[in-house]
CSV table of C-alpha atoms and ligand atoms in Angstrom, one decimal:
chain,number,residue,atom,x,y,z
A,1,MET,CA,-63.6,7.3,-2.9
A,2,SER,CA,-64.2,11.1,-3.4
A,3,VAL,CA,-66.1,13.1,-1.0
A,4,ASP,CA,-68.5,15.5,-1.4
A,5,THR,CA,-67.2,18.2,0.0
A,6,ARG,CA,-69.8,21.0,-1.7
A,7,VAL,CA,-71.1,23.4,0.6
A,8,GLY,CA,-74.2,22.0,2.2
A,9,VAL,CA,-74.2,19.0,0.7
A,10,HIS,CA,-75.7,16.8,2.5
A,11,THR,CA,-78.9,18.7,3.3
A,12,ILE,CA,-80.4,19.6,-0.3
A,13,GLY,CA,-79.6,16.1,-0.5
A,14,GLU,CA,-82.3,14.9,2.1
A,15,ILE,CA,-83.9,18.2,1.5
A,16,LEU,CA,-84.8,16.5,-2.4
A,17,SER,CA,-85.3,12.9,-1.3
A,18,GLN,CA,-88.5,13.7,1.1
A,19,PRO,CA,-90.7,12.1,-1.3
A,20,ASP,CA,-88.5,8.8,-2.4
A,21,THR,CA,-88.4,8.8,1.9
A,22,TRP,CA,-92.5,9.3,2.3
A,23,ALA,CA,-92.4,6.6,0.0
A,24,ARG,CA,-89.7,4.0,1.7
A,25,CYS,CA,-91.1,4.9,5.2
A,26,CYS,CA,-95.0,3.7,3.5
A,27,THR,CA,-93.9,0.3,2.3
A,28,LEU,CA,-91.6,0.1,6.1
A,29,LEU,CA,-94.7,0.9,8.1
A,30,GLU,CA,-96.9,-1.7,6.0
A,31,ASN,CA,-94.7,-4.6,6.1
A,32,SER,CA,-93.6,-4.5,9.7
A,33,GLY,CA,-97.4,-3.9,11.0
A,34,GLU,CA,-96.4,-1.6,13.9
A,35,LEU,CA,-99.2,1.3,12.5
A,36,SER,CA,-102.1,-0.9,13.1
A,37,GLN,CA,-100.3,-2.5,15.4
A,38,ALA,CA,-100.1,1.4,17.5
A,39,SER,CA,-103.3,2.1,15.8
A,40,THR,CA,-105.2,-0.9,17.7
A,41,ALA,CA,-103.6,-0.8,20.8
A,42,LEU,CA,-103.4,2.5,22.3
A,43,PRO,CA,-106.7,3.9,24.0
A,44,GLY,CA,-109.3,6.5,22.6
A,45,ASN,CA,-111.2,8.4,24.4
A,46,VAL,CA,-107.9,10.0,26.8
A,47,GLU,CA,-106.4,13.2,25.2
A,48,TRP,CA,-102.8,12.5,23.0
A,49,VAL,CA,-100.2,14.5,24.3
A,50,PHE,CA,-97.9,14.7,21.2
A,51,VAL,CA,-94.0,15.7,22.8
A,52,GLY,CA,-90.9,16.6,21.6
A,53,CYS,CA,-88.2,19.7,21.2
A,54,GLY,CA,-87.4,22.1,18.2
A,55,SER,CA,-88.1,21.2,15.6
A,56,SER,CA,-89.6,17.7,16.9
A,57,PHE,CA,-92.1,19.9,19.1
A,58,PHE,CA,-93.5,21.9,15.6
A,59,LEU,CA,-94.6,18.1,13.8
A,60,ALA,CA,-95.6,17.7,17.5
A,61,GLU,CA,-97.7,20.4,17.1
A,62,ILE,CA,-99.4,19.6,13.2
A,63,ALA,CA,-99.8,16.1,14.3
A,64,ALA,CA,-101.7,17.3,16.8
A,65,ALA,CA,-103.7,19.2,14.9
A,66,THR,CA,-104.3,16.4,12.7
A,67,TRP,CA,-105.1,13.8,15.2
A,68,SER,CA,-107.9,16.4,16.6
A,69,MET,CA,-109.0,17.2,12.8
A,70,GLU,CA,-109.7,13.4,11.4
A,71,THR,CA,-110.3,12.1,15.3
A,72,GLY,CA,-112.7,14.4,16.9
A,73,GLU,CA,-109.9,13.5,20.0
A,74,ARG,CA,-108.5,15.9,22.3
A,75,ALA,CA,-104.6,16.1,21.6
A,76,ARG,CA,-102.1,18.9,22.7
A,77,ALA,CA,-98.4,19.5,21.2
A,78,LEU,CA,-96.2,20.2,24.2
A,79,PRO,CA,-92.4,21.6,24.1
A,80,ALA,CA,-90.1,17.8,26.7
A,81,SER,CA,-89.8,20.8,28.8
A,82,GLU,CA,-93.0,22.0,30.1
A,83,ILE,CA,-93.3,18.3,31.4
A,84,LEU,CA,-90.5,18.3,33.3
A,85,LEU,CA,-90.9,21.4,34.8
A,86,PHE,CA,-94.4,22.0,35.1
A,87,PRO,CA,-95.8,18.3,35.2
A,88,SER,CA,-99.4,19.5,36.8
A,89,LEU,CA,-100.1,20.0,33.5
A,90,PHE,CA,-101.2,16.4,32.8
A,91,PRO,CA,-104.6,15.6,34.1
A,92,GLN,CA,-104.5,11.9,34.0
A,93,PRO,CA,-104.8,10.0,32.3
A,94,SER,CA,-103.6,10.7,28.6
A,95,GLN,CA,-101.9,9.0,26.2
A,96,PRO,CA,-98.2,10.2,25.4
A,97,VAL,CA,-96.2,10.1,22.0
A,98,LEU,CA,-92.9,11.1,22.3
A,99,ILE,CA,-91.1,12.3,19.3
A,100,SER,CA,-87.1,12.3,18.6
A,101,ARG,CA,-85.4,11.8,15.3
A,102,SER,CA,-81.9,11.3,17.1
A,103,GLY,CA,-84.1,9.6,20.1
A,104,GLU,CA,-81.6,10.8,22.8
A,105,THR,CA,-82.2,14.1,23.3
A,106,SER,CA,-82.1,14.7,26.9
A,107,GLU,CA,-85.3,16.3,27.5
A,108,VAL,CA,-87.7,13.9,25.6
A,109,VAL,CA,-85.6,11.2,27.1
A,110,GLU,CA,-86.4,12.7,30.7
A,111,ALA,CA,-89.8,13.4,29.9
A,112,ALA,CA,-90.6,9.7,28.1
A,113,ALA,CA,-89.2,8.3,32.2
A,114,TRP,CA,-91.7,11.4,33.9
A,115,PHE,CA,-94.5,9.5,31.3
A,116,ARG,CA,-93.1,6.0,32.3
A,117,GLN,CA,-93.2,7.2,36.2
A,118,ASN,CA,-96.6,8.7,36.6
A,119,HIS,CA,-98.7,7.3,34.2
A,120,SER,CA,-100.5,4.5,33.6
A,121,SER,CA,-100.8,4.8,29.6
A,122,GLN,CA,-99.0,3.0,27.7
A,123,ILE,CA,-95.8,4.7,25.8
A,124,LEU,CA,-95.8,5.5,21.9
A,125,GLY,CA,-92.7,6.5,20.5
A,126,ILE,CA,-91.6,7.8,17.0
A,127,THR,CA,-87.8,7.5,15.7
A,128,CYS,CA,-85.6,7.8,13.0
A,129,ALA,CA,-82.2,6.5,15.0
A,130,GLN,CA,-81.3,2.6,16.4
A,131,ALA,CA,-81.0,1.6,19.7
A,132,THR,CA,-82.0,5.2,21.5
A,133,ARG,CA,-83.0,5.9,25.0
A,134,LEU,CA,-85.6,6.4,24.4
A,135,GLU,CA,-87.0,3.3,23.1
A,136,LYS,CA,-86.7,1.6,26.6
A,137,PHE,CA,-89.1,3.9,27.8
A,138,CYS,CA,-92.0,3.0,25.5
A,139,ASP,CA,-94.3,-0.1,24.6
A,140,TYR,CA,-94.2,0.9,21.5
A,141,ILE,CA,-92.2,2.6,18.5
A,142,ILE,CA,-92.0,3.5,15.2
A,143,ARG,CA,-89.0,3.7,13.3
A,144,LEU,CA,-88.2,5.2,10.9
A,145,SER,CA,-84.2,4.6,9.8
A,146,PRO,CA,-84.6,5.6,5.7
A,147,ALA,CA,-86.0,9.3,7.2
A,148,ASP,CA,-82.7,9.4,9.2
A,149,GLU,CA,-79.8,11.9,8.1
A,150,ARG,CA,-76.6,12.8,8.3
A,151,SER,CA,-77.4,17.0,8.5
A,152,THR,CA,-77.8,18.9,11.5
A,153,VAL,CA,-81.1,20.3,10.9
A,154,MET,CA,-84.5,17.8,9.9
A,155,SER,CA,-85.8,18.1,7.1
A,156,ARG,CA,-87.6,14.0,6.3
A,157,SER,CA,-86.7,13.3,9.3
A,158,PHE,CA,-89.2,15.4,10.0
A,159,THR,CA,-91.8,15.1,7.4
A,160,SER,CA,-91.6,11.4,7.5
A,161,MET,CA,-92.1,11.6,11.5
A,162,LEU,CA,-95.7,14.0,11.0
A,163,LEU,CA,-96.6,11.4,8.1
A,164,ALA,CA,-96.6,8.7,9.7
A,165,LEU,CA,-98.2,9.9,12.8
A,166,GLN,CA,-100.6,11.7,10.6
A,167,CYS,CA,-101.0,7.9,9.1
A,168,LEU,CA,-101.8,7.0,12.3
A,169,ALA,CA,-104.4,9.5,13.0
A,170,ALA,CA,-106.5,8.5,9.7
A,171,LYS,CA,-105.7,4.6,10.2
A,172,ARG,CA,-107.7,5.0,13.6
A,173,ALA,CA,-110.8,7.6,12.1
A,174,GLY,CA,-111.1,4.5,9.4
A,175,ARG,CA,-112.0,7.8,6.9
A,176,VAL,CA,-108.7,8.2,5.2
A,177,ASN,CA,-107.2,5.3,2.5
A,178,VAL,CA,-103.7,6.0,3.4
A,179,GLU,CA,-101.6,4.3,1.2
A,180,ARG,CA,-103.7,6.6,-1.9
A,181,VAL,CA,-102.4,9.2,0.6
A,182,VAL,CA,-98.8,9.0,0.5
A,183,HIS,CA,-98.9,7.7,-3.0
A,184,ALA,CA,-100.8,11.1,-3.8
A,185,LEU,CA,-97.8,13.1,-2.1
A,186,ARG,CA,-95.2,11.3,-2.9
A,187,ALA,CA,-95.7,11.8,-6.9
A,188,GLU,CA,-97.0,14.9,-6.9
A,189,THR,CA,-94.4,16.3,-4.7
A,190,GLU,CA,-92.0,15.2,-6.7
A,191,LYS,CA,-93.7,17.2,-9.7
A,192,LEU,CA,-93.3,20.3,-8.3
A,193,LEU,CA,-89.9,20.3,-6.5
A,194,PRO,CA,-88.4,21.8,-9.7
A,195,SER,CA,-90.5,24.8,-9.4
A,196,MET,CA,-90.4,25.2,-5.7
A,197,GLN,CA,-86.8,25.0,-6.6
A,198,THR,CA,-86.7,27.6,-8.9
A,199,THR,CA,-89.4,29.9,-7.1
A,200,ILE,CA,-87.3,30.3,-4.4
A,201,ASP,CA,-84.0,30.4,-5.2
A,202,SER,CA,-85.5,33.6,-7.5
A,203,LEU,CA,-86.9,35.1,-4.5
A,204,VAL,CA,-83.2,34.2,-2.6
A,205,ARG,CA,-81.3,35.7,-5.3
A,206,ALA,CA,-83.4,39.0,-5.2
A,207,GLY,CA,-81.5,39.4,-2.1
A,208,ASN,CA,-84.6,41.6,-0.6
A,209,SER,CA,-85.2,40.3,2.2
A,210,GLU,CA,-83.7,40.5,5.8
A,211,ASP,CA,-86.3,40.1,7.7
A,212,TYR,CA,-88.8,36.2,7.7
A,213,VAL,CA,-92.5,35.9,8.8
A,214,PHE,CA,-94.1,32.8,8.6
A,215,LEU,CA,-98.0,32.8,9.2
A,216,GLY,CA,-100.1,30.2,9.1
A,217,GLN,CA,-103.2,28.5,11.0
A,218,GLY,CA,-104.9,25.0,11.9
A,219,PRO,CA,-102.5,22.1,11.4
A,220,PHE,CA,-100.4,25.2,9.5
A,221,PHE,CA,-99.2,26.9,12.4
A,222,GLY,CA,-96.8,24.0,13.4
A,223,VAL,CA,-96.0,24.7,9.0
A,224,ALA,CA,-95.0,28.1,10.2
A,225,GLN,CA,-92.8,27.2,13.1
A,226,GLU,CA,-91.1,25.0,11.4
A,227,ALA,CA,-90.4,26.9,8.6
A,228,MET,CA,-89.2,29.9,11.3
A,229,LEU,CA,-87.1,27.4,12.7
A,230,LYS,CA,-85.5,27.0,9.3
A,231,VAL,CA,-84.9,30.3,8.1
A,232,LYS,CA,-83.1,30.4,11.6
A,233,GLU,CA,-80.7,27.7,11.9
A,234,MET,CA,-79.4,27.3,7.7
A,235,SER,CA,-79.2,30.9,7.1
A,236,CYS,CA,-79.0,33.0,11.0
A,237,SER,CA,-82.0,35.4,10.1
A,238,TYR,CA,-84.9,36.6,12.4
A,239,ALA,CA,-87.4,34.7,12.0
A,240,GLN,CA,-91.2,34.5,13.5
A,241,SER,CA,-94.4,32.6,13.1
A,242,PHE,CA,-97.5,33.6,13.9
A,243,HIS,CA,-100.9,32.5,13.6
A,244,THR,CA,-101.9,34.2,10.3
A,245,LEU,CA,-104.9,36.3,11.8
A,246,GLU,CA,-102.9,37.4,15.0
A,247,PHE,CA,-100.4,38.9,12.7
A,248,ARG,CA,-102.6,41.8,12.4
A,249,HIS,CA,-102.6,42.4,16.4
A,250,GLY,CA,-99.4,43.9,17.4
A,251,PRO,CA,-97.1,42.6,15.2
A,252,LYS,CA,-98.0,43.8,11.7
A,253,ALA,CA,-95.5,46.5,13.0
A,254,ILE,CA,-92.3,45.4,11.7
A,255,VAL,CA,-94.1,45.1,7.2
A,256,SER,CA,-91.3,46.2,5.7
A,257,PRO,CA,-90.1,45.9,2.2
A,258,ARG,CA,-87.5,44.4,3.2
A,259,THR,CA,-89.4,41.8,5.2
A,260,LEU,CA,-90.8,38.5,4.1
A,261,VAL,CA,-93.9,36.8,4.9
A,262,THR,CA,-94.7,33.8,3.9
A,263,PHE,CA,-98.6,32.6,4.2
A,264,PHE,CA,-99.3,28.9,4.3
A,265,LEU,CA,-102.7,29.8,2.8
A,266,SER,CA,-105.3,27.3,4.3
A,267,GLU,CA,-108.7,25.8,2.5
A,268,LYS,CA,-111.2,25.8,6.0
A,269,GLY,CA,-109.3,29.3,6.3
A,270,MET,CA,-108.8,31.3,2.5
A,271,GLU,CA,-111.1,33.9,2.6
A,272,GLN,CA,-110.0,35.6,6.4
A,273,GLU,CA,-106.2,34.8,5.5
A,274,LEU,CA,-105.8,35.9,2.3
A,275,ALA,CA,-107.3,39.6,4.0
A,276,VAL,CA,-104.6,39.1,6.1
A,277,LEU,CA,-102.2,38.7,3.2
A,278,GLU,CA,-104.4,41.9,1.1
A,279,GLU,CA,-103.1,44.2,4.4
A,280,VAL,CA,-99.3,43.0,4.4
A,281,LYS,CA,-98.9,44.1,1.0
A,282,SER,CA,-100.2,47.2,1.3
A,283,LEU,CA,-98.1,47.9,4.2
A,284,GLY,CA,-95.0,47.4,1.8
A,285,GLY,CA,-94.2,44.0,3.1
A,286,GLN,CA,-92.7,40.5,0.1
A,287,VAL,CA,-95.2,38.1,0.1
A,288,LEU,CA,-94.6,34.4,-0.6
A,289,ALA,CA,-98.1,32.7,-1.4
A,290,ILE,CA,-98.2,28.7,-0.5
A,291,THR,CA,-101.1,26.9,-1.4
A,292,ASN,CA,-103.1,24.4,-2.6
A,293,LEU,CA,-105.1,25.7,-5.1
A,294,ALA,CA,-103.8,29.1,-6.5
A,295,SER,CA,-107.1,32.4,-7.0
A,296,SER,CA,-106.1,35.1,-9.4
A,297,ARG,CA,-107.3,37.3,-6.3
A,298,MET,CA,-104.0,35.8,-4.6
A,299,ALA,CA,-101.8,36.3,-7.2
A,300,GLY,CA,-103.0,39.9,-7.6
A,301,ALA,CA,-101.5,40.2,-3.9
A,302,ALA,CA,-98.5,37.6,-3.9
A,303,ASP,CA,-95.4,37.9,-4.8
A,304,GLN,CA,-94.9,35.1,-5.6
A,305,VAL,CA,-97.1,32.0,-5.6
A,306,ILE,CA,-96.4,28.3,-5.1
A,307,SER,CA,-99.1,26.1,-5.5
A,308,LEU,CA,-99.3,22.7,-5.0
A,309,GLU,CA,-102.8,21.1,-6.1
A,310,LEU,CA,-102.1,18.0,-3.9
A,311,ASP,CA,-105.9,15.5,-3.5
A,312,VAL,CA,-105.6,14.6,-0.1
A,313,PRO,CA,-107.1,16.5,3.2
A,314,GLU,CA,-105.5,19.6,4.2
A,315,PRO,CA,-103.5,18.6,6.9
A,316,PHE,CA,-101.3,15.7,5.0
A,317,ARG,CA,-100.5,18.5,3.0
A,318,ALA,CA,-99.0,20.0,5.8
A,319,ALA,CA,-96.0,17.9,4.8
A,320,ALA,CA,-94.9,19.1,0.9
A,321,ALA,CA,-95.9,22.7,2.2
A,322,VAL,CA,-93.2,22.6,4.5
A,323,ILE,CA,-90.5,21.9,1.2
A,324,PRO,CA,-90.1,25.6,-0.1
A,325,ALA,CA,-89.4,26.6,3.4
A,326,GLN,CA,-86.8,24.4,3.9
A,327,LEU,CA,-85.4,25.9,0.6
A,328,LEU,CA,-85.6,28.9,1.5
A,329,GLY,CA,-83.4,28.6,4.5
A,330,TYR,CA,-81.2,26.1,2.5
A,331,TYR,CA,-80.6,28.8,0.2
A,332,THR,CA,-80.9,31.7,2.0
A,333,GLY,CA,-77.3,30.5,4.2
A,334,LEU,CA,-76.0,29.8,0.9
A,335,ARG,CA,-76.1,33.8,0.2
A,336,LYS,CA,-75.0,34.8,3.4
A,337,GLY,CA,-71.6,31.7,3.3
A,338,PHE,CA,-73.5,29.6,5.7
A,339,ASP,CA,-73.2,26.5,5.2
A,340,PRO,CA,-76.2,24.5,5.7
A,341,ASP,CA,-74.4,21.0,6.4
A,342,HIS,CA,-72.8,23.1,9.1
A,343,PRO,CA,-75.0,25.6,11.4
A,344,ARG,CA,-73.9,28.2,13.7
A,345,HIS,CA,-73.7,27.4,17.0
A,346,LEU,CA,-75.9,23.9,16.8
A,347,THR,CA,-75.4,20.2,17.2
A,348,ARG,CA,-76.8,17.8,15.7
A,349,VAL,CA,-78.2,16.1,19.4
A,350,VAL,CA,-79.3,18.3,22.4
A,351,MET,CA,-77.9,16.7,25.1
A,352,LEU,CA,-78.1,18.0,28.7
A,353,GLN,CA,-75.5,17.9,31.6
A,354,GLY,CA,-77.0,15.7,34.8
A,355,THR,CA,-78.9,13.8,32.8
A,356,ASP,CA,-77.9,10.3,32.0
A,357,GLY,CA,-76.6,11.9,28.3
A,358,GLY,CA,-73.3,14.0,27.7
A,359,GLY,CA,-72.2,16.8,29.9
A,360,ALA,CA,-73.2,20.3,29.3
A,361,GLY,CA,-74.1,21.3,26.1
A,362,SER,CA,-72.9,18.9,24.7
A,363,GLY,CA,-74.1,17.9,21.5
A,364,SER,CA,-73.1,15.3,18.6
B,401,F1P,C1,-84.5,17.9,18.5
B,401,F1P,C2,-83.1,18.5,17.7
B,401,F1P,C3,-83.4,19.3,16.8
B,401,F1P,C4,-83.0,20.0,16.1
B,401,F1P,C5,-81.2,19.9,16.0
B,401,F1P,C6,-81.1,19.4,17.4
B,401,F1P,O1,-83.5,16.4,17.2
B,401,F1P,O2,-84.1,20.1,19.0
B,401,F1P,O3,-85.3,19.8,16.0
B,401,F1P,O4,-82.7,21.1,14.9
B,401,F1P,O5,-81.2,19.2,15.0
B,401,F1P,O6,-82.4,18.9,17.9
B,401,F1P,P1,-84.2,15.3,17.9
B,401,F1P,O7,-85.4,15.5,19.2
B,401,F1P,O8,-85.9,15.2,17.3
B,401,F1P,O9,-83.8,14.1,17.5
């Protein structure tokens, strides 16, 4: 069998497989009953703490925002390292959710061990891998095998684990038909992929950008964070992320014709966020707007607009909204001569010396 050696072949395949993967994961969860089991067994009226590293931490940020918006319960996201270094941050009781594609990241496994040792609550884990060190510490595990990846950078694992946690929030709140949401997301995003690719590819071919900024509020702040990481990981470019309105408070000083500022526009904050977009344009920056419904005012200000037009509640649009940023990192990496399947300096899993994992800085 011939091996496909094209540069970035695994990463682009995984990015484009996301709608189909979401449907497969949703079916898996419905058949296994894992989501319903976790939804009924885990406590309410405590703060839910979503924990991860790297992309999985940014996933945690979106999941925490969704949790509070959908259930009304308190929730926050933290990198696993905060639990290890500042455990006093965690007033009892809390409901920990440990997020890790590999289930082997040392900081996440150690955080799970800390919760096991110091908290009476039950631990929920979510992973894409089999037989992981993480699950040894978990009372409940959501396992999304169809979303696992060969690539180092996360794409379908990120959006699939995010959707699973958002569906858990929806089941807890009992206000959203989860199957309908996933079906709509899958069908509509599948249709959007070709135009997303065309828009992002043409933006990259124009080759005017050397500095990237991503802006979002509410559940879209975590999307902006993940977008920043995708462009850094796949293209070794300078990228930053902020809450949209925070950009005025100093960071906008960097805006130039070589700066591409991507706005993940929310419905709730549209008016205020659009004012920042118009200000960035007036300062001479390039602007990409990712929105659910485009407007003439938006089209008049932005250089490019990607309109999702998804008939799902606002937080559930996050998974689709991040895809243009995955493509931006991918095509920018190719243009700069990198191989997104083998990102510079990175390993697929970060396992640290002195843990019950590999040697110093080892990774696989
Ligand atoms: C988390 C992570 C990724 C990053 C790289 C190294 O992995 O930090 O976010 O892109 O792949 O690992 P995991 O804990 O979700 O397996």
